[in-house]
XYZ file of C-alpha atoms in Angstrom:
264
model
C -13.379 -3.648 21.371
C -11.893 -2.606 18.239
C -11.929 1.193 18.900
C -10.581 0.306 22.537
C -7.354 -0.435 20.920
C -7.248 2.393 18.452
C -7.417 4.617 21.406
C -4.747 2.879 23.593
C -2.512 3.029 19.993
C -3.505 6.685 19.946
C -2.280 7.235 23.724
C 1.118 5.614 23.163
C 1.617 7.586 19.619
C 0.675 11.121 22.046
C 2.950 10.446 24.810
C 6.719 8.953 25.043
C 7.146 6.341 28.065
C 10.245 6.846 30.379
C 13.319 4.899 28.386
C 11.685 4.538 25.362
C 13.973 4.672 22.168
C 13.964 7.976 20.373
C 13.640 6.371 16.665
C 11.158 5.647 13.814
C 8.760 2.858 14.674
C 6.511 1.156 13.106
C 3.029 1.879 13.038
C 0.760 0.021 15.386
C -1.147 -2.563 13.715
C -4.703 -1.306 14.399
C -3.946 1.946 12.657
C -2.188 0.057 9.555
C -2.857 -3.558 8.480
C -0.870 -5.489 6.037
C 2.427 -3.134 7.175
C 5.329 -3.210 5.666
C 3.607 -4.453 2.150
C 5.901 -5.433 -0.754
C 6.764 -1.168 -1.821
C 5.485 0.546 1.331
C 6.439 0.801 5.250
C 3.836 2.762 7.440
C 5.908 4.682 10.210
C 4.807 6.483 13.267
C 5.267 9.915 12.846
C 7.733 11.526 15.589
C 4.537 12.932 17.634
C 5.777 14.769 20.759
C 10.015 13.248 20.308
C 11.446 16.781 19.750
C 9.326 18.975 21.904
C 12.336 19.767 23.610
C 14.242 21.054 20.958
C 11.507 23.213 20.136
C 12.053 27.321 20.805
C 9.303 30.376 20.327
C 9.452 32.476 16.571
C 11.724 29.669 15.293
C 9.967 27.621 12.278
C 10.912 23.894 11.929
C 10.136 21.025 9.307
C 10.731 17.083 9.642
C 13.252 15.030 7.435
C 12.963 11.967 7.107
C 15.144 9.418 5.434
C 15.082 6.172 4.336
C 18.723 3.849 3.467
C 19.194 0.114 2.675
C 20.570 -1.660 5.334
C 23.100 -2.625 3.334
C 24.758 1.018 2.853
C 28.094 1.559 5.144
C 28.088 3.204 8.368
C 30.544 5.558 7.174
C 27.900 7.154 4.591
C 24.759 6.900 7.338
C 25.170 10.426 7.996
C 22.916 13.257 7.061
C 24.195 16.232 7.778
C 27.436 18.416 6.052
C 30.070 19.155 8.681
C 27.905 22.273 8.887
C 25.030 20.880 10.237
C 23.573 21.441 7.244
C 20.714 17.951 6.805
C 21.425 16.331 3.086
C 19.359 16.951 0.196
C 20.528 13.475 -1.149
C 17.449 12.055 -3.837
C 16.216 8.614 -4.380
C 18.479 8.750 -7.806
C 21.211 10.107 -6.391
C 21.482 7.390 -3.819
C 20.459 4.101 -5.917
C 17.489 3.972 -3.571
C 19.384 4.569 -0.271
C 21.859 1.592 -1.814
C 24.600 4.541 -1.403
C 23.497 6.166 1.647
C 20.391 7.987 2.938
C 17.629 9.834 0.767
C 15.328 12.249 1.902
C 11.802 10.761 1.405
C 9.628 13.106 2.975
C 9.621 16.337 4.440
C 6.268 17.660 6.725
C 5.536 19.528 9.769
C 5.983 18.744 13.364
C 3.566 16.964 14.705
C 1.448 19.365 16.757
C 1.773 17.287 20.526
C -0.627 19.623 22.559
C -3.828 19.504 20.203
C -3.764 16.151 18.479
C -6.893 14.880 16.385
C -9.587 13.725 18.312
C -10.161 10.096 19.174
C -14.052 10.570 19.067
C -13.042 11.282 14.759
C -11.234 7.409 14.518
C -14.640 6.179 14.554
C -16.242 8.728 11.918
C -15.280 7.026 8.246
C -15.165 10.673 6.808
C -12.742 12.213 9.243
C -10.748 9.121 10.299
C -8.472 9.407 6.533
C -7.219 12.760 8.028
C -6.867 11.323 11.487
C -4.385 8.415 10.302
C -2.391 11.035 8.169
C -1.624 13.233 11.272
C -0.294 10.452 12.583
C 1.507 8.398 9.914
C 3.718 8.751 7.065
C 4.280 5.794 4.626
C 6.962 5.557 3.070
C 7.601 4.349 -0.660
C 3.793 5.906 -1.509
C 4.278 7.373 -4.267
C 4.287 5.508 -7.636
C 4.779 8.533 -10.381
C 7.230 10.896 -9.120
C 10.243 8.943 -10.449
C 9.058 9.471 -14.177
C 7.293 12.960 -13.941
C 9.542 15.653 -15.494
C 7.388 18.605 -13.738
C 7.404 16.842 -9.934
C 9.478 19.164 -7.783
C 8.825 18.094 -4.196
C 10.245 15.475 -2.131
C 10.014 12.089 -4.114
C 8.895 9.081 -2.303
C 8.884 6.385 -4.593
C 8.247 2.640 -3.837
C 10.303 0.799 -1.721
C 11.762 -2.549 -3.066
C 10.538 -6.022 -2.522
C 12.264 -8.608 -0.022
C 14.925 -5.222 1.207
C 16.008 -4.393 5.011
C 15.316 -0.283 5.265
C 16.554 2.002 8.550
C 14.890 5.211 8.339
C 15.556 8.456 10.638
C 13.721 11.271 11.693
C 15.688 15.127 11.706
C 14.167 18.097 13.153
C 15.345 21.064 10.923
C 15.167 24.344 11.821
C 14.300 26.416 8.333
C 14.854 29.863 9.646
C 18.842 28.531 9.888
C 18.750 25.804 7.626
C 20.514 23.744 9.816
C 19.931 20.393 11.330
C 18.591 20.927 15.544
C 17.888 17.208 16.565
C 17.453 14.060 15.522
C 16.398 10.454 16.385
C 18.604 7.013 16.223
C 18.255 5.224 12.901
C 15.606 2.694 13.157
C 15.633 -0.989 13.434
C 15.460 -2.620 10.645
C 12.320 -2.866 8.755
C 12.081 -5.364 5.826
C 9.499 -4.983 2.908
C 7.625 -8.278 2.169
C 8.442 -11.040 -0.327
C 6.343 -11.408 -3.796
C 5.318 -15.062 -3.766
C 6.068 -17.670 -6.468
C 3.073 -18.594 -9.103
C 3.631 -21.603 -7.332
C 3.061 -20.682 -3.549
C 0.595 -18.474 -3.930
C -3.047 -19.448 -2.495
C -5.476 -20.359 -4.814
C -8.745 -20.192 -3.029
C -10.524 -22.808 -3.304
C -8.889 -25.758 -2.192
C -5.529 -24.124 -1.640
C -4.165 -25.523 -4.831
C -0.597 -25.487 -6.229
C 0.543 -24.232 -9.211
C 1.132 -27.565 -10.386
C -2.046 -28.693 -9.793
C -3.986 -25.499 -11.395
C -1.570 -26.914 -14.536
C -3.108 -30.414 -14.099
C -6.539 -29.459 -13.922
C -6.293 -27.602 -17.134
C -4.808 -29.967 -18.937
C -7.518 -32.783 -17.651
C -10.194 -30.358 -18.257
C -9.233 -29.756 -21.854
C -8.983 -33.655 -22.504
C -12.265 -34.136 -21.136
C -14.012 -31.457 -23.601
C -12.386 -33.281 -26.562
C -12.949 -36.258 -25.595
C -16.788 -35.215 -25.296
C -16.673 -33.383 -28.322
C -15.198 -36.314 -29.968
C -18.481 -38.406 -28.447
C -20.563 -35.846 -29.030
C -19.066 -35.956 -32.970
C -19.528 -40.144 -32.948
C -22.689 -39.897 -32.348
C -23.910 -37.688 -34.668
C -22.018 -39.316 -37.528
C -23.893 -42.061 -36.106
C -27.754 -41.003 -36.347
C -26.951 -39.334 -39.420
C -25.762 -42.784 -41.133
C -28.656 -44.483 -39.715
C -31.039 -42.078 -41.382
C -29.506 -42.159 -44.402
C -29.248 -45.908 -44.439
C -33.281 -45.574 -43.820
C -33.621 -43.756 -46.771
C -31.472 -45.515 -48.830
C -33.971 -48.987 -47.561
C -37.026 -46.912 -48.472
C -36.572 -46.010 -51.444
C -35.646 -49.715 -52.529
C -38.322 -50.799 -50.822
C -40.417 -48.358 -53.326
C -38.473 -49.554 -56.332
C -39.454 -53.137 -55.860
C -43.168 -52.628 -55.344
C -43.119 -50.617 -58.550
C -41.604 -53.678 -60.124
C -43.632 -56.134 -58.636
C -47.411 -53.726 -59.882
C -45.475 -54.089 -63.419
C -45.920 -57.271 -64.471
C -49.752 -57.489 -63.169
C -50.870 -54.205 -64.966
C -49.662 -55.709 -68.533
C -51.557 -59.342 -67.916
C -54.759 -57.529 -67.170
């Protein structure tokens, strides 16, 4: 049943229905669970959406870019008034808070001999599989801080933050921008819980009650240590108060042998 759907997922990622918005979408849950995450958005790559635009001995590459939802229409653009696509970083941009960043750059999907749908079920090819046919965005955690990283940075997204991202098909002979899709719709990361929402397993308890049990815990093992203390104190007194009766007991037999030893 399971592979059923990865193939029908696979057939609507291969071919473009009649009407269908040209834009990033998001990829179909069976290929990517748990999608958007709190740093990372898995997107369907543009498999097949610029096929058109595509002419013999011409080489061509994929933008893609990535902008808050809250940057202005005015600076949603990405191209020069050259046509020339923007080279705009994740710095540069405050994390597309400015305007969009390029976050990835790869090659065109290849429409007429996609990966085959027998591999999905084979766990050594089907890594390879999903890559051909997804990019995720925000996926890389180092680039940011490494001074010898010189390709396209795609650091992590940020928590609880609306994203549009948008596909350009660049020509590289030219260097110019040939086609492009509509921004997408927006696509918010995921929301890091409170301490005291999160679900502790068992039970489902609060935060406020993990606090509770502790504390009650920690009384009850000093209040049996403190029992545990009494009654030692307690059998230790009694032996020595044995002792003590014993050797009393020994003193006044001693006296008592005494007095008959000197009569006789």
């Amino acid at each position: 049943m399971c592979s059923r759907w990865v193939v029908l997922a696979f057939c609507c990622l291969g071919q473009l229905c009649a009407g269908q918005s040209l834009k990033p979408q998001l990829a179909v849950p069976q290929l990517a669970t748990n999608n958007p995450t709190l740093t990372t958005v898995a997107l369907e790559k543009p498999f097949c959406m610029f096929d058109s635009s595509l002419y013999p001995n011409k080489s061509y590459v994929i933008y893609l870019y990535a902008m808050k939802e809250s940057a202005s229409a005015i600076s949603s653009l990405v191209t020069t008034t050259n046509s020339k696509p923007l080279n705009s970083t994740f710095q540069q941009t405050s994390g597309g808070k400015l305007g969009p960043y390029k976050a990835a750059v790869f090659n065109v999907p290849n429409c007429a001999s996609p990966p085959k749908f027998t591999d999905v079920g084979d766990i050594k090819k089907v890594s390879d599989v999903l890559k051909q046919y997804l990019f995720r965005v925000g996926d890389d955690g180092t680039c940011l801080y490494d001074p010898n990283f010189l390709a396209v940075c795609n650091p992590p997204l940020t928590p609880d933050t609306t994203y549009r991202f948008k596909y350009v098909l660049v020509d590289i002979t030219e260097g110019i921008m040939k086609d492009q899709t509509l921004w997408s719709d927006p696509i918010k990361t995921r929301r890091a819980k409170l301490p005291l929402k999160i679900d502790t397993w068992p039970g489902r308890r609060s935060g406020g009650m993990i606090v509770i049990t502790s504390i009650l815990s920690v009384l009850v093992f000093l209040l049996l240590a403190g029992l545990l203390a009494s009654v030692s104190f307690a059998v230790m007194g009694s032996e020595a108060s044995s002792a003590e009766t014993k050797h009393v007991s020994q003193t006044i037999q001693q006296s008592e042998l005494r007095p008959q030893l000197s009569s006789e």
